[in-house]
PDB file of C-alpha atoms in Angstrom:
ATOM      1  CA  MET A  20     -44.024  11.697   2.665  1.00 80.00           C
ATOM      2  CA  THR A  21     -40.991  11.034   4.821  1.00 82.00           C
ATOM      3  CA  ALA A  22     -38.129  13.414   5.630  1.00 89.00           C
ATOM      4  CA  GLN A  23     -35.802  11.453   3.357  1.00 94.00           C
ATOM      5  CA  ARG A  24     -37.827  10.605   0.285  1.00 98.00           C
ATOM      6  CA  ILE A  25     -36.992   7.424  -1.636  1.00 98.00           C
ATOM      7  CA  ASN A  26     -38.281   7.466  -5.225  1.00 98.00           C
ATOM      8  CA  PRO A  27     -37.618   4.168  -7.015  1.00 98.00           C
ATOM      9  CA  SER A  28     -37.026   4.474 -10.747  1.00 97.00           C
ATOM     10  CA  ILE A  29     -39.155   2.105 -12.795  1.00 96.00           C
ATOM     11  CA  LEU A  30     -36.474   2.254 -15.475  1.00 94.00           C
ATOM     12  CA  SER A  31     -35.095  -0.759 -13.572  1.00 95.00           C
ATOM     13  CA  ALA A  32     -38.473  -2.503 -13.270  1.00 96.00           C
ATOM     14  CA  ASP A  33     -39.865  -5.372 -15.338  1.00 96.00           C
ATOM     15  CA  PHE A  34     -41.994  -3.496 -17.866  1.00 94.00           C
ATOM     16  CA  VAL A  35     -44.010  -6.598 -18.740  1.00 96.00           C
ATOM     17  CA  ASN A  36     -45.235  -6.798 -15.122  1.00 96.00           C
ATOM     18  CA  LEU A  37     -45.321  -3.086 -14.382  1.00 96.00           C
ATOM     19  CA  GLN A  38     -48.405  -3.094 -12.151  1.00 97.00           C
ATOM     20  CA  SER A  39     -46.931  -5.677  -9.767  1.00 98.00           C
ATOM     21  CA  GLU A  40     -43.581  -3.858  -9.898  1.00 98.00           C
ATOM     22  CA  LEU A  41     -45.377  -0.668  -8.811  1.00 98.00           C
ATOM     23  CA  GLU A  42     -47.147  -2.496  -5.992  1.00 98.00           C
ATOM     24  CA  ALA A  43     -43.775  -3.825  -4.817  1.00 98.00           C
ATOM     25  CA  ILE A  44     -42.594  -0.253  -4.086  1.00 98.00           C
ATOM     26  CA  ALA A  45     -45.712   0.891  -2.205  1.00 98.00           C
ATOM     27  CA  SER A  46     -43.546   1.694   0.851  1.00 98.00           C
ATOM     28  CA  ALA A  47     -41.596   4.314  -1.127  1.00 98.00           C
ATOM     29  CA  ASP A  48     -42.573   7.991  -1.316  1.00 98.00           C
ATOM     30  CA  LEU A  49     -43.029   8.488  -5.051  1.00 98.00           C
ATOM     31  CA  VAL A  50     -42.409   6.466  -8.183  1.00 98.00           C
ATOM     32  CA  HIS A  51     -39.802   8.040 -10.456  1.00 98.00           C
ATOM     33  CA  VAL A  52     -40.934   7.866 -14.081  1.00 98.00           C
ATOM     34  CA  ASP A  53     -38.206   8.533 -16.661  1.00 97.00           C
ATOM     35  CA  VAL A  54     -39.540   9.903 -19.939  1.00 97.00           C
ATOM     36  CA  MET A  55     -36.904   9.918 -22.705  1.00 97.00           C
ATOM     37  CA  ASP A  56     -37.438  10.960 -26.320  1.00 97.00           C
ATOM     38  CA  ASN A  57     -34.271   9.692 -28.083  1.00 95.00           C
ATOM     39  CA  HIS A  58     -33.423  13.318 -28.918  1.00 95.00           C
ATOM     40  CA  PHE A  59     -32.523  15.095 -25.679  1.00 96.00           C
ATOM     41  CA  VAL A  60     -30.934  11.840 -24.527  1.00 96.00           C
ATOM     42  CA  PRO A  61     -29.898   8.835 -26.664  1.00 92.00           C
ATOM     43  CA  ASN A  62     -32.589   6.543 -25.299  1.00 93.00           C
ATOM     44  CA  LEU A  63     -36.327   6.052 -25.738  1.00 93.00           C
ATOM     45  CA  THR A  64     -38.667   4.995 -22.944  1.00 94.00           C
ATOM     46  CA  MET A  65     -42.318   5.993 -22.701  1.00 95.00           C
ATOM     47  CA  GLY A  66     -44.779   8.775 -23.427  1.00 95.00           C
ATOM     48  CA  PRO A  67     -48.128  10.095 -22.193  1.00 97.00           C
ATOM     49  CA  PRO A  68     -50.271   6.960 -22.795  1.00 96.00           C
ATOM     50  CA  ILE A  69     -48.063   4.747 -20.616  1.00 96.00           C
ATOM     51  CA  VAL A  70     -47.598   7.449 -17.973  1.00 98.00           C
ATOM     52  CA  GLU A  71     -51.375   7.834 -17.849  1.00 98.00           C
ATOM     53  CA  ARG A  72     -51.770   4.103 -17.150  1.00 97.00           C
ATOM     54  CA  ILE A  73     -49.044   4.195 -14.498  1.00 98.00           C
ATOM     55  CA  GLN A  74     -50.868   7.109 -12.879  1.00 97.00           C
ATOM     56  CA  ALA A  75     -54.080   5.061 -12.858  1.00 97.00           C
ATOM     57  CA  VAL A  76     -52.637   1.997 -11.086  1.00 97.00           C
ATOM     58  CA  SER A  77     -49.720   3.294  -8.982  1.00 98.00           C
ATOM     59  CA  PRO A  78     -50.158   3.028  -5.191  1.00 98.00           C
ATOM     60  CA  ILE A  79     -47.918   6.089  -4.721  1.00 98.00           C
ATOM     61  CA  PRO A  80     -47.737   9.476  -6.509  1.00 98.00           C
ATOM     62  CA  LEU A  81     -45.748  10.019  -9.697  1.00 98.00           C
ATOM     63  CA  ASP A  82     -42.447  11.897  -9.856  1.00 98.00           C
ATOM     64  CA  VAL A  83     -42.083  12.400 -13.619  1.00 98.00           C
ATOM     65  CA  HIS A  84     -38.609  13.237 -14.957  1.00 98.00           C
ATOM     66  CA  LEU A  85     -38.717  14.564 -18.510  1.00 98.00           C
ATOM     67  CA  MET A  86     -35.533  13.991 -20.465  1.00 98.00           C
ATOM     68  CA  ILE A  87     -37.070  15.439 -23.606  1.00 98.00           C
ATOM     69  CA  GLU A  88     -36.626  18.357 -25.975  1.00 97.00           C
ATOM     70  CA  ASP A  89     -39.111  21.256 -26.109  1.00 97.00           C
ATOM     71  CA  ALA A  90     -40.168  20.874 -22.482  1.00 98.00           C
ATOM     72  CA  ASP A  91     -42.159  24.119 -22.696  1.00 98.00           C
ATOM     73  CA  ARG A  92     -44.537  22.402 -25.082  1.00 98.00           C
ATOM     74  CA  TRP A  93     -44.759  18.908 -23.595  1.00 98.00           C
ATOM     75  CA  ALA A  94     -44.326  19.192 -19.819  1.00 98.00           C
ATOM     76  CA  PRO A  95     -47.778  20.639 -19.014  1.00 98.00           C
ATOM     77  CA  GLY A  96     -49.424  17.540 -20.511  1.00 98.00           C
ATOM     78  CA  TYR A  97     -47.831  15.342 -17.848  1.00 98.00           C
ATOM     79  CA  ALA A  98     -49.149  17.620 -15.118  1.00 98.00           C
ATOM     80  CA  GLU A  99     -52.583  17.347 -16.701  1.00 98.00           C
ATOM     81  CA  LEU A 100     -52.344  13.536 -16.463  1.00 98.00           C
ATOM     82  CA  GLY A 101     -52.228  13.947 -12.691  1.00 98.00           C
ATOM     83  CA  ALA A 102     -48.505  13.598 -11.961  1.00 98.00           C
ATOM     84  CA  TYR A 103     -47.697  14.832  -8.457  1.00 98.00           C
ATOM     85  CA  SER A 104     -44.353  16.253  -9.598  1.00 98.00           C
ATOM     86  CA  VAL A 105     -43.063  17.113 -13.081  1.00 98.00           C
ATOM     87  CA  THR A 106     -39.363  17.827 -13.548  1.00 98.00           C
ATOM     88  CA  PHE A 107     -38.010  19.221 -16.814  1.00 98.00           C
ATOM     89  CA  HIS A 108     -34.418  19.893 -17.806  1.00 98.00           C
ATOM     90  CA  ALA A 109     -33.030  23.417 -17.635  1.00 98.00           C
ATOM     91  CA  GLU A 110     -31.219  22.701 -20.903  1.00 98.00           C
ATOM     92  CA  ALA A 111     -34.488  21.870 -22.691  1.00 98.00           C
ATOM     93  CA  ALA A 112     -36.681  24.787 -21.607  1.00 98.00           C
ATOM     94  CA  ALA A 113     -36.805  28.187 -23.328  1.00 97.00           C
ATOM     95  CA  ASP A 114     -38.465  29.830 -20.296  1.00 98.00           C
ATOM     96  CA  PRO A 115     -38.015  27.701 -17.156  1.00 98.00           C
ATOM     97  CA  VAL A 116     -39.824  30.140 -14.860  1.00 98.00           C
ATOM     98  CA  ALA A 117     -42.898  30.434 -17.072  1.00 98.00           C
ATOM     99  CA  LEU A 118     -42.999  26.651 -17.454  1.00 98.00           C
ATOM    100  CA  ALA A 119     -42.686  26.073 -13.705  1.00 98.00           C
ATOM    101  CA  ARG A 120     -45.515  28.519 -13.064  1.00 98.00           C
ATOM    102  CA  ARG A 121     -47.668  26.729 -15.627  1.00 98.00           C
ATOM    103  CA  LEU A 122     -47.032  23.345 -13.974  1.00 98.00           C
ATOM    104  CA  ARG A 123     -47.965  24.766 -10.575  1.00 98.00           C
ATOM    105  CA  GLU A 124     -51.061  26.339 -12.055  1.00 98.00           C
ATOM    106  CA  ILE A 125     -52.199  22.923 -13.300  1.00 98.00           C
ATOM    107  CA  GLY A 126     -51.581  21.452  -9.860  1.00 98.00           C
ATOM    108  CA  ALA A 127     -48.227  19.664 -10.064  1.00 98.00           C
ATOM    109  CA  ARG A 128     -45.034  20.359  -8.167  1.00 98.00           C
ATOM    110  CA  ALA A 129     -42.564  21.992 -10.566  1.00 98.00           C
ATOM    111  CA  GLY A 130     -39.047  20.606 -10.735  1.00 98.00           C
ATOM    112  CA  ILE A 131     -35.973  21.639 -12.691  1.00 98.00           C
ATOM    113  CA  ALA A 132     -33.127  19.236 -13.508  1.00 98.00           C
ATOM    114  CA  LEU A 133     -29.509  20.066 -14.275  1.00 98.00           C
ATOM    115  CA  LYS A 134     -27.102  17.859 -16.204  1.00 98.00           C
ATOM    116  CA  PRO A 135     -23.643  17.362 -14.656  1.00 97.00           C
ATOM    117  CA  GLY A 136     -22.100  20.016 -16.918  1.00 97.00           C
ATOM    118  CA  THR A 137     -24.742  22.690 -16.332  1.00 98.00           C
ATOM    119  CA  ASP A 138     -23.740  25.730 -14.286  1.00 97.00           C
ATOM    120  CA  PRO A 139     -26.028  26.155 -11.246  1.00 97.00           C
ATOM    121  CA  ASP A 140     -25.462  29.929 -10.962  1.00 96.00           C
ATOM    122  CA  PRO A 141     -28.395  31.118 -13.138  1.00 96.00           C
ATOM    123  CA  TYR A 142     -30.833  28.971 -11.166  1.00 97.00           C
ATOM    124  CA  LEU A 143     -29.829  29.790  -7.593  1.00 97.00           C
ATOM    125  CA  GLU A 144     -31.688  33.094  -7.590  1.00 93.00           C
ATOM    126  CA  LEU A 145     -34.685  31.472  -9.307  1.00 97.00           C
ATOM    127  CA  LEU A 146     -35.054  28.881  -6.536  1.00 97.00           C
ATOM    128  CA  PRO A 147     -38.384  30.258  -5.217  1.00 98.00           C
ATOM    129  CA  GLU A 148     -39.947  29.442  -8.597  1.00 98.00           C
ATOM    130  CA  PHE A 149     -39.387  25.696  -8.169  1.00 98.00           C
ATOM    131  CA  ASP A 150     -40.578  22.989  -5.796  1.00 98.00           C
ATOM    132  CA  GLN A 151     -37.702  20.658  -6.593  1.00 98.00           C
ATOM    133  CA  VAL A 152     -34.184  20.831  -8.017  1.00 98.00           C
ATOM    134  CA  LEU A 153     -32.755  17.637  -9.470  1.00 98.00           C
ATOM    135  CA  VAL A 154     -28.965  17.534  -9.521  1.00 98.00           C
ATOM    136  CA  MET A 155     -28.058  14.726 -11.908  1.00 98.00           C
ATOM    137  CA  THR A 156     -25.303  12.521 -10.481  1.00 98.00           C
ATOM    138  CA  VAL A 157     -24.835  10.735 -13.827  1.00 97.00           C
ATOM    139  CA  GLU A 158     -25.272  11.817 -17.424  1.00 94.00           C
ATOM    140  CA  PRO A 159     -28.995  11.416 -18.134  1.00 92.00           C
ATOM    141  CA  GLY A 160     -30.179   8.721 -20.491  1.00 86.00           C
ATOM    142  CA  PHE A 161     -29.237   5.345 -19.058  1.00 75.00           C
ATOM    143  CA  GLY A 162     -29.548   3.486 -15.779  1.00 72.00           C
ATOM    144  CA  GLY A 163     -26.708   1.645 -14.059  1.00 76.00           C
ATOM    145  CA  GLN A 164     -24.064   4.396 -14.276  1.00 85.00           C
ATOM    146  CA  SER A 165     -21.600   5.189 -11.493  1.00 94.00           C
ATOM    147  CA  PHE A 166     -22.352   7.953  -8.982  1.00 97.00           C
ATOM    148  CA  MET A 167     -20.537  11.236  -9.693  1.00 97.00           C
ATOM    149  CA  ALA A 168     -19.339  12.466  -6.301  1.00 97.00           C
ATOM    150  CA  ASP A 169     -17.944  15.605  -7.941  1.00 97.00           C
ATOM    151  CA  MET A 170     -21.530  16.882  -8.249  1.00 98.00           C
ATOM    152  CA  MET A 171     -21.724  17.371  -4.448  1.00 98.00           C
ATOM    153  CA  PRO A 172     -20.399  20.977  -4.484  1.00 98.00           C
ATOM    154  CA  LYS A 173     -23.237  21.872  -6.870  1.00 98.00           C
ATOM    155  CA  LEU A 174     -25.733  20.199  -4.567  1.00 98.00           C
ATOM    156  CA  ARG A 175     -24.316  22.074  -1.556  1.00 98.00           C
ATOM    157  CA  ARG A 176     -24.751  25.383  -3.337  1.00 98.00           C
ATOM    158  CA  PHE A 177     -28.441  24.677  -3.792  1.00 98.00           C
ATOM    159  CA  ALA A 178     -28.711  23.534  -0.168  1.00 98.00           C
ATOM    160  CA  GLU A 179     -27.083  26.775   1.005  1.00 97.00           C
ATOM    161  CA  ALA A 180     -29.356  28.911  -1.184  1.00 97.00           C
ATOM    162  CA  LYS A 181     -32.403  26.989   0.043  1.00 97.00           C
ATOM    163  CA  ALA A 182     -31.404  27.587   3.669  1.00 97.00           C
ATOM    164  CA  ALA A 183     -30.565  31.258   3.098  1.00 96.00           C
ATOM    165  CA  LEU A 184     -33.947  31.890   1.478  1.00 95.00           C
ATOM    166  CA  GLY A 185     -35.856  29.714   3.943  1.00 96.00           C
ATOM    167  CA  LEU A 186     -37.457  27.682   1.169  1.00 96.00           C
ATOM    168  CA  ASP A 187     -39.168  24.294   1.223  1.00 94.00           C
ATOM    169  CA  VAL A 188     -37.542  23.118  -2.016  1.00 98.00           C
ATOM    170  CA  TRP A 189     -36.801  19.425  -2.384  1.00 98.00           C
ATOM    171  CA  LEU A 190     -33.237  18.655  -3.453  1.00 98.00           C
ATOM    172  CA  GLN A 191     -33.167  15.479  -5.507  1.00 98.00           C
ATOM    173  CA  VAL A 192     -30.305  13.351  -6.779  1.00 98.00           C
ATOM    174  CA  ASP A 193     -30.571  10.786  -9.555  1.00 97.00           C
ATOM    175  CA  GLY A 194     -27.883   8.416 -10.773  1.00 96.00           C
ATOM    176  CA  GLY A 195     -25.779   5.760  -9.066  1.00 96.00           C
ATOM    177  CA  ILE A 196     -27.692   6.031  -5.778  1.00 97.00           C
ATOM    178  CA  SER A 197     -27.161   2.996  -3.528  1.00 97.00           C
ATOM    179  CA  VAL A 198     -26.691   2.281   0.175  1.00 97.00           C
ATOM    180  CA  ASP A 199     -23.009   3.107  -0.406  1.00 96.00           C
ATOM    181  CA  THR A 200     -23.559   6.517  -2.028  1.00 98.00           C
ATOM    182  CA  ILE A 201     -26.837   7.815  -0.587  1.00 98.00           C
ATOM    183  CA  GLY A 202     -25.093   9.063   2.559  1.00 97.00           C
ATOM    184  CA  ILE A 203     -22.697  11.200   0.515  1.00 98.00           C
ATOM    185  CA  ALA A 204     -25.633  12.921  -1.184  1.00 98.00           C
ATOM    186  CA  ALA A 205     -27.580  13.289   2.071  1.00 98.00           C
ATOM    187  CA  GLU A 206     -24.618  14.970   3.768  1.00 97.00           C
ATOM    188  CA  ALA A 207     -24.407  17.422   0.856  1.00 98.00           C
ATOM    189  CA  GLY A 208     -28.045  18.419   1.345  1.00 97.00           C
ATOM    190  CA  ALA A 209     -30.139  16.020  -0.752  1.00 98.00           C
ATOM    191  CA  ASP A 210     -33.459  14.941   0.745  1.00 98.00           C
ATOM    192  CA  THR A 211     -35.021  13.145  -2.243  1.00 98.00           C
ATOM    193  CA  PHE A 212     -33.277  10.149  -3.777  1.00 98.00           C
ATOM    194  CA  VAL A 213     -33.917   8.310  -7.047  1.00 98.00           C
ATOM    195  CA  ALA A 214     -32.765   4.690  -7.020  1.00 97.00           C
ATOM    196  CA  GLY A 215     -33.304   2.089  -9.722  1.00 95.00           C
ATOM    197  CA  SER A 216     -31.203  -1.067  -9.550  1.00 94.00           C
ATOM    198  CA  ALA A 217     -30.555  -0.400  -5.835  1.00 96.00           C
ATOM    199  CA  VAL A 218     -34.280  -1.005  -5.253  1.00 98.00           C
ATOM    200  CA  TYR A 219     -35.246  -3.522  -7.926  1.00 97.00           C
ATOM    201  CA  GLY A 220     -32.013  -5.513  -7.573  1.00 96.00           C
ATOM    202  CA  GLY A 221     -33.374  -7.225  -4.458  1.00 96.00           C
ATOM    203  CA  VAL A 222     -36.578  -7.276  -2.418  1.00 98.00           C
ATOM    204  CA  PRO A 223     -37.857  -3.747  -3.108  1.00 98.00           C
ATOM    205  CA  GLU A 224     -39.449  -3.179   0.305  1.00 98.00           C
ATOM    206  CA  ASP A 225     -36.251  -4.201   2.102  1.00 98.00           C
ATOM    207  CA  ARG A 226     -34.065  -2.146  -0.223  1.00 98.00           C
ATOM    208  CA  ILE A 227     -36.249   0.950   0.262  1.00 98.00           C
ATOM    209  CA  ALA A 228     -35.989   0.593   4.055  1.00 98.00           C
ATOM    210  CA  GLN A 229     -32.194   0.236   3.855  1.00 98.00           C
ATOM    211  CA  LEU A 230     -31.843   3.305   1.640  1.00 98.00           C
ATOM    212  CA  ARG A 231     -34.124   5.349   3.883  1.00 97.00           C
ATOM    213  CA  ALA A 232     -32.147   4.398   6.987  1.00 97.00           C
ATOM    214  CA  ALA A 233     -28.822   5.209   5.323  1.00 97.00           C
ATOM    215  CA  ALA A 234     -30.099   8.603   4.162  1.00 97.00           C
ATOM    216  CA  ALA A 235     -31.519   9.460   7.596  1.00 95.00           C
ATOM    217  CA  HIS A 236     -28.214   8.550   9.258  1.00 92.00           C
ATOM    218  CA  HIS A 237     -26.363  11.087   7.094  1.00 92.00           C
ATOM    219  CA  ALA A 238     -29.080  13.725   6.776  1.00 86.00           C
ATOM    220  CA  HIS A 239     -27.799  17.269   6.254  1.00 70.00           C
TER     221      HIS A 239
END
């Protein structure tokens, strides 16, 4: 894994040729897998059977992002499939700490995601319980939305808490990340970046290298 992790989102990939699309991003750090249930967000993507096949053929580890209801019930199953990292939404978990501990127990990194409107305060003191915090820079549910720069103060608060506690927590951003916006997020403390169309909209290997360079140039 590199210091500035680039995690391409296969939401922007060609699903008919998913194996070759995964191979095309082998130079990235992890593959970001968006699981949506058409309840927590108004979109439907994939479930455990497809994630299991992605896990079997992917050249890089899986960074699973669960945009689903009842995360307490469903998230552990994705860890059991072998996902390297499983991120659930704070808004969809009855007991985020217990769920994170369960994911770690199974062997996955435990991540928590916050929608743009979610207050970070309750989660700052819980930071040691998580391996990753995902600050959404768009409303979850659809790709291709514009980057929300007004989420940077929230990101900085997590970066400050991480530094104060001396933690090795990854700070991830997802939504509208491109070579034009990745520097803004990196300066605010992000070190893990989800990019969909910014990677698959060109030659993926070249796009990944460009994003990585831009993030490193502005690293916090």
